[in-house]
PDB file of C-alpha atoms and ligand atoms in Angstrom:
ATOM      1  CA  UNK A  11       0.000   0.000   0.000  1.00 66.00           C
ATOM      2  CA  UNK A  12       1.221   3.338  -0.777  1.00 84.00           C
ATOM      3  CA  UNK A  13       1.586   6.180   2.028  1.00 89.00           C
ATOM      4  CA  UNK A  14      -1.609   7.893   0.774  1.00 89.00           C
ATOM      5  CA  UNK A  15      -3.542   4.700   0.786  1.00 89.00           C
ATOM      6  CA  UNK A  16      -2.756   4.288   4.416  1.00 92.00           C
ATOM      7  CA  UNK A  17      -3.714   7.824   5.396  1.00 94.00           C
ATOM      8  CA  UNK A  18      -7.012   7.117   3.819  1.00 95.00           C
ATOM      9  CA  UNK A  19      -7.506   3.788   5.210  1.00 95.00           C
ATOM     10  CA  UNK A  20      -6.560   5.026   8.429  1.00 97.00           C
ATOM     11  CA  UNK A  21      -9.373   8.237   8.264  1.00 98.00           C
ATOM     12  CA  UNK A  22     -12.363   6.138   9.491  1.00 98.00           C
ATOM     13  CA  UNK A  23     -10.576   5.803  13.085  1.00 98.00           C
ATOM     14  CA  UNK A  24      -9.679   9.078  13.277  1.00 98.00           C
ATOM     15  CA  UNK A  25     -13.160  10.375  12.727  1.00 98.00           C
ATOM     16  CA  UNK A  26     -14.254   8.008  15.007  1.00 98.00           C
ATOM     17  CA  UNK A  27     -12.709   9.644  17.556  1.00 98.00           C
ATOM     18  CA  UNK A  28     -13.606  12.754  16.665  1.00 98.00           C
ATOM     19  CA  UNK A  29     -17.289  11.881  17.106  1.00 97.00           C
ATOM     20  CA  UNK A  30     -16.246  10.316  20.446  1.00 97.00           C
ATOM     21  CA  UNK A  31     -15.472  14.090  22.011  1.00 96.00           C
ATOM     22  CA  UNK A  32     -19.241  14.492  21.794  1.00 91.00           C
ATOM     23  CA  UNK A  33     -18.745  18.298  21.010  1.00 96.00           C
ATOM     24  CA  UNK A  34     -21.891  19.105  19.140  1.00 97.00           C
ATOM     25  CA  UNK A  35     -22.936  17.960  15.833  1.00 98.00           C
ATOM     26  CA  UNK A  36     -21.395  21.463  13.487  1.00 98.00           C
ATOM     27  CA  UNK A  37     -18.546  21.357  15.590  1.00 98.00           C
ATOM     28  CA  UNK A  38     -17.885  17.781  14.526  1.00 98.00           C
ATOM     29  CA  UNK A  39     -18.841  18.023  10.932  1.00 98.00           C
ATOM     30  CA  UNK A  40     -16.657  20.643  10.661  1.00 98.00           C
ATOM     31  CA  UNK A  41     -13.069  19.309  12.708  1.00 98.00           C
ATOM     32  CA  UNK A  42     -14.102  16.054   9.730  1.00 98.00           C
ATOM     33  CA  UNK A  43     -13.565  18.235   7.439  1.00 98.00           C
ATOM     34  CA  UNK A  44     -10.211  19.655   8.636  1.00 98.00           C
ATOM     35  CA  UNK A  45      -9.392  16.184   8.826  1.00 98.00           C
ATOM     36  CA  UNK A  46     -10.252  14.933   5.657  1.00 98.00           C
ATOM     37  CA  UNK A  47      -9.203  18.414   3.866  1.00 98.00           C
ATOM     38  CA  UNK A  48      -5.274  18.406   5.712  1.00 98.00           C
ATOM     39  CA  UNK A  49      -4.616  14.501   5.460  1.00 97.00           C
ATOM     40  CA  UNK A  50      -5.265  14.036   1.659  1.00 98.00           C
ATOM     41  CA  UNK A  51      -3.529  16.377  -0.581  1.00 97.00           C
ATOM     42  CA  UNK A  52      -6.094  15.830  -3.289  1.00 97.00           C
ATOM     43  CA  UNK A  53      -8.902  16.864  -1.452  1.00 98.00           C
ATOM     44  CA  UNK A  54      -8.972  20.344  -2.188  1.00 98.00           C
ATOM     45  CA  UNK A  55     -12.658  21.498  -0.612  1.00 98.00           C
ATOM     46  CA  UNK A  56     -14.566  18.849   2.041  1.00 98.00           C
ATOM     47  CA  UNK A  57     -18.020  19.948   2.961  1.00 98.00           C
ATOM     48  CA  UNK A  58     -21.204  19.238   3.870  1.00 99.00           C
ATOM     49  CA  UNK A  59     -24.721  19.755   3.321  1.00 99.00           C
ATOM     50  CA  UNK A  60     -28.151  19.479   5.212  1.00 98.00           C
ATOM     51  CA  UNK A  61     -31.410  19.355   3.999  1.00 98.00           C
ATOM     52  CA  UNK A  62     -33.604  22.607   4.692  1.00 98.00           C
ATOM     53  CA  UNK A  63     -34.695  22.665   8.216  1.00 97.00           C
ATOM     54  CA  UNK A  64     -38.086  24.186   6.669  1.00 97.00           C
ATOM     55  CA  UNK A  65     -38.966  21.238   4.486  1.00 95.00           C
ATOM     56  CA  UNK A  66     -37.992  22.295   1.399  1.00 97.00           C
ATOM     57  CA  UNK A  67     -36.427  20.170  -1.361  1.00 97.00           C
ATOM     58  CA  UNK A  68     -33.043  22.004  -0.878  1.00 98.00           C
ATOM     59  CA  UNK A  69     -29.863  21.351   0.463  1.00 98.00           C
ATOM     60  CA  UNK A  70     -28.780  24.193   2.812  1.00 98.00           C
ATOM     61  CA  UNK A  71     -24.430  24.628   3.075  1.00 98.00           C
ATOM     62  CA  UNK A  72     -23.420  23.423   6.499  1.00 98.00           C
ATOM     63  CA  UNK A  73     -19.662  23.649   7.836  1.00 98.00           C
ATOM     64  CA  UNK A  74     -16.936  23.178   5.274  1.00 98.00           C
ATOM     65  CA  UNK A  75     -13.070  23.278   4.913  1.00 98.00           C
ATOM     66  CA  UNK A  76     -11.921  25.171   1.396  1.00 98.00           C
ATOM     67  CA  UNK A  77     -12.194  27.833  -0.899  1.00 97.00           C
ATOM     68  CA  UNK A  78     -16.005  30.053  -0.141  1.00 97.00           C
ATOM     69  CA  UNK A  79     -18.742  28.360  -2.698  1.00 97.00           C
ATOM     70  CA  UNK A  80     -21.488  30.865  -4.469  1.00 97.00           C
ATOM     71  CA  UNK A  81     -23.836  27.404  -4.042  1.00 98.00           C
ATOM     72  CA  UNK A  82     -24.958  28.093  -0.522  1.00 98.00           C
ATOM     73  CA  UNK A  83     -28.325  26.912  -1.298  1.00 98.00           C
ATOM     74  CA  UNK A  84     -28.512  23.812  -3.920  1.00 98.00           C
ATOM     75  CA  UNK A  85     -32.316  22.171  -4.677  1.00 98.00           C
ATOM     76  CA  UNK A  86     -32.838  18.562  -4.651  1.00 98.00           C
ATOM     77  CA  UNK A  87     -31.559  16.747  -8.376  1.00 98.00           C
ATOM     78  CA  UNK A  88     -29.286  19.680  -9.467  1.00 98.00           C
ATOM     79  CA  UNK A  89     -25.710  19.247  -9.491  1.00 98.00           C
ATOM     80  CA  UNK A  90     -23.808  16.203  -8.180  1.00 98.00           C
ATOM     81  CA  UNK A  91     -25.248  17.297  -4.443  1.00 98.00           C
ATOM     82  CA  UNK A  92     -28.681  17.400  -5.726  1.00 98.00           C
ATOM     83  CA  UNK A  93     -27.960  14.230  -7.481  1.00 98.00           C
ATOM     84  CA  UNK A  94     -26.823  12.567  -4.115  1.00 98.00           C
ATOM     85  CA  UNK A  95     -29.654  14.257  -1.960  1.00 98.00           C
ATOM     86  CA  UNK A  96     -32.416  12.949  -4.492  1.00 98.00           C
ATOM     87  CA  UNK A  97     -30.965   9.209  -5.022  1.00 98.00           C
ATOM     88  CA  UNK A  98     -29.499   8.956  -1.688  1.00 98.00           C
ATOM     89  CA  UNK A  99     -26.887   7.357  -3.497  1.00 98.00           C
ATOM     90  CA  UNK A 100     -23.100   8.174  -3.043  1.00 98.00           C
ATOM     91  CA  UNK A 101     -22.588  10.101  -6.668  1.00 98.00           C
ATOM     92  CA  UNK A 102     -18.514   9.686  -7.695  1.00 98.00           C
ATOM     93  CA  UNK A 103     -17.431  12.010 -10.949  1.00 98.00           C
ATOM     94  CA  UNK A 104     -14.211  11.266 -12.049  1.00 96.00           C
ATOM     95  CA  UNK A 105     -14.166  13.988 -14.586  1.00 97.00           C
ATOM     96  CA  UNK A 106     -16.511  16.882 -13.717  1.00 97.00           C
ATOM     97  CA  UNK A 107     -15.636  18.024 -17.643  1.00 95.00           C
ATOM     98  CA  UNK A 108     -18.036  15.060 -18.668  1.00 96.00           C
ATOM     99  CA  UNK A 109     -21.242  15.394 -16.105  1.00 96.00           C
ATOM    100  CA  UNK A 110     -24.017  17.422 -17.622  1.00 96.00           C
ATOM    101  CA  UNK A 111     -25.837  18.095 -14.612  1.00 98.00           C
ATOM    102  CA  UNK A 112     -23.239  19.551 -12.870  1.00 98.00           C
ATOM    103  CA  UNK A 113     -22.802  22.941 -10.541  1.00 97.00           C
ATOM    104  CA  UNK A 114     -18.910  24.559 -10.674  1.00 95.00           C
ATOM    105  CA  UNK A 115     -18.118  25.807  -7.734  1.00 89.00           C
ATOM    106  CA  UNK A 116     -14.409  26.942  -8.777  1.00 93.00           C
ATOM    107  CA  UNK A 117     -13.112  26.278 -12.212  1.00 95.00           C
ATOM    108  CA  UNK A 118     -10.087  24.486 -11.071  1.00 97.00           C
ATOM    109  CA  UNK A 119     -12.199  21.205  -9.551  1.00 98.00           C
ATOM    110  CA  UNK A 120     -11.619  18.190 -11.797  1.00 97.00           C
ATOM    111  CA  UNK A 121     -13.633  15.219  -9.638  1.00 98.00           C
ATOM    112  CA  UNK A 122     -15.984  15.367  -7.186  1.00 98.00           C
ATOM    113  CA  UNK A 123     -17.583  12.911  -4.690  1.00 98.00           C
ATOM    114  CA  UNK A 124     -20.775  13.351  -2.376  1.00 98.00           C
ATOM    115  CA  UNK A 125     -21.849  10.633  -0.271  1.00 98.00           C
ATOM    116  CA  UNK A 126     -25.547  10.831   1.511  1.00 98.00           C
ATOM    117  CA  UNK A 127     -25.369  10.226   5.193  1.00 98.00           C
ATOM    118  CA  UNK A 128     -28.835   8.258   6.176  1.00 98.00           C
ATOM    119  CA  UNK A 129     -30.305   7.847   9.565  1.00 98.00           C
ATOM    120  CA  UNK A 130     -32.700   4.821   9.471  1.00 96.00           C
ATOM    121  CA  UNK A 131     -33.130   5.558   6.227  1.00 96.00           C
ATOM    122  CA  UNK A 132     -33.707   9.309   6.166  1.00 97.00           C
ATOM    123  CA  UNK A 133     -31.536  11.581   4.547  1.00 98.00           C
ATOM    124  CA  UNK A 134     -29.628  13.914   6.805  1.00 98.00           C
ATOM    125  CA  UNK A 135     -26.780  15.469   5.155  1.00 98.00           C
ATOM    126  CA  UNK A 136     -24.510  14.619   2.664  1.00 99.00           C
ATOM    127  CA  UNK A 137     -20.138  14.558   2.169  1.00 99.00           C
ATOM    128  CA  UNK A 138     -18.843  16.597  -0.655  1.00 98.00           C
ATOM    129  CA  UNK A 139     -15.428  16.498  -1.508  1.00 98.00           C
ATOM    130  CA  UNK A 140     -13.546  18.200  -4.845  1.00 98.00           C
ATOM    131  CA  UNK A 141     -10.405  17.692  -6.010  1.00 98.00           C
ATOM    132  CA  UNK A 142      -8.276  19.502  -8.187  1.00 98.00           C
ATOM    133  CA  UNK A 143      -7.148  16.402  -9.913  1.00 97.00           C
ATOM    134  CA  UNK A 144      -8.785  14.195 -12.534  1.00 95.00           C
ATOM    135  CA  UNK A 145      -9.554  10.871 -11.116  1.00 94.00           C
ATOM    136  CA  UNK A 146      -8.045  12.470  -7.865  1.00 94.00           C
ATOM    137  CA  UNK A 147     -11.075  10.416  -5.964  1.00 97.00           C
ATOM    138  CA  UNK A 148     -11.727   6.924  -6.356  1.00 95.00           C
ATOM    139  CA  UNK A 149     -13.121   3.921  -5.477  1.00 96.00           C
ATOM    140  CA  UNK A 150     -10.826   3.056  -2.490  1.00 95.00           C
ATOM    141  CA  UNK A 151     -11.836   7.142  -1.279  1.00 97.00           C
ATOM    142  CA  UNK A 152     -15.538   5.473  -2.073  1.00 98.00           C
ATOM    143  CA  UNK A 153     -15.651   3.105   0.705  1.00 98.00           C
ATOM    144  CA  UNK A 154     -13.604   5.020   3.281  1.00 98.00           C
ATOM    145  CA  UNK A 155     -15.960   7.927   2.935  1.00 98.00           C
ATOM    146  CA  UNK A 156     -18.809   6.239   3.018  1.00 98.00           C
ATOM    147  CA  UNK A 157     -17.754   4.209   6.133  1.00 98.00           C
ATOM    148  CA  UNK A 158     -17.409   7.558   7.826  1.00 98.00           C
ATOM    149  CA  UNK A 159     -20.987   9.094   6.789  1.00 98.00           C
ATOM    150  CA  UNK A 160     -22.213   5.746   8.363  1.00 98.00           C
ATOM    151  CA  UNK A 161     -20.602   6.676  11.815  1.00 98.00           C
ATOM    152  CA  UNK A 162     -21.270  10.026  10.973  1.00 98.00           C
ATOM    153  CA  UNK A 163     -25.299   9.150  11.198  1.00 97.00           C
ATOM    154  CA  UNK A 164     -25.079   8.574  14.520  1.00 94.00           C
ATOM    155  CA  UNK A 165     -24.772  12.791  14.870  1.00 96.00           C
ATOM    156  CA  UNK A 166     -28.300  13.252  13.837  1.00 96.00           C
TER     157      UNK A 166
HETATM  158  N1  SME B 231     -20.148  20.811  -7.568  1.00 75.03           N
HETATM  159  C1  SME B 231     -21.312  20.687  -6.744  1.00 75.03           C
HETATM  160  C2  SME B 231     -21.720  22.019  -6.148  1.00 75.03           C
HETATM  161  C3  SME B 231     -21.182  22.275  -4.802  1.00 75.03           C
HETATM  162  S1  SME B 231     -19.583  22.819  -4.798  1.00 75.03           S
HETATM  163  O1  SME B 231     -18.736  21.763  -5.356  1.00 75.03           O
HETATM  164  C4  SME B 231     -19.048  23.144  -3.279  1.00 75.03           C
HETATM  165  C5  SME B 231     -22.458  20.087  -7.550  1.00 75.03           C
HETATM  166  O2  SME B 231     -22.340  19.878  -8.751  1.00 75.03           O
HETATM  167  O3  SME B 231     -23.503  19.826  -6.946  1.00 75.03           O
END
């Protein structure tokens, strides 16, 4: 395994314990992010997203780690958050250059990921991640990050 690999296979405990200082759901979302954003160089912005606490079919911007994003306020089915949010499906872009229905939040982002976290079911927010690099997020970042949006759940 190569040293990134082992940083990312290593992330799940990590956020573990960062959910085990119990301090407050925003201020762990956001010390994930840090996390996830200063481990692995080629995640270049790490957020999340929650669903409107009115109802609506929207995804409101929660804490994040990056560059500021004009997308503050994303409905359900547009973009690759929309996507995720709608399908509750984790959405993985390899090349953003070939996804149609896709928001650009800075011109330099290359691949994306967004994985739904689900509480018994219900959506309650989602992992985005961009990186800077074609193919910069793959399947192996697939499973890690969706292992931690499973612990993640237990938040909401
Ligand atoms: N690219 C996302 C929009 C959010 S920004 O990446 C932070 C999308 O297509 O939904």
């Amino acid at each position: 395994m190569n040293e990134i690999r082992k940083v990312v296979a290593g992330l799940p405990e990590k956020a573990r314990e960062i959910i085990a200082r119990k301090t407050g759901r925003d201020a762990v979302l956001e010390q994930v992010c840090r996390l996830l954003h200063d481990e692995v160089p080629a995640y270049d912005w790490v957020g999340f997203y929650l669903p409107d606490p009115d109802g609506r079919r929207e995804l409101v911007l929660g804490p994040y780690v990056g560059e500021p994003t004009e997308h503050i306020r994303i409905p359900f089915g547009r973009g690759i958050c929309g996507q995720s949010a709608d399908t509750l499906k984790t959405v993985l872009v390899e090349d953003v250059t070939s996804e149609s229905n896709y928001l650009a939040c800075s011109p330099s982002v290359r691949s994306e990921i967004v994985v739904p976290v689900l509480k018994e079911g219900d959506f309650v927010a989602e992992l985005d991640i961009d990186s800077h690099r074609y193919a910069g997020i793959g399947a192996t970042d697939r499973k890690i990050l969706e292992q931690i949006c499973a612990d993640l759940s237990d938040l909401f």
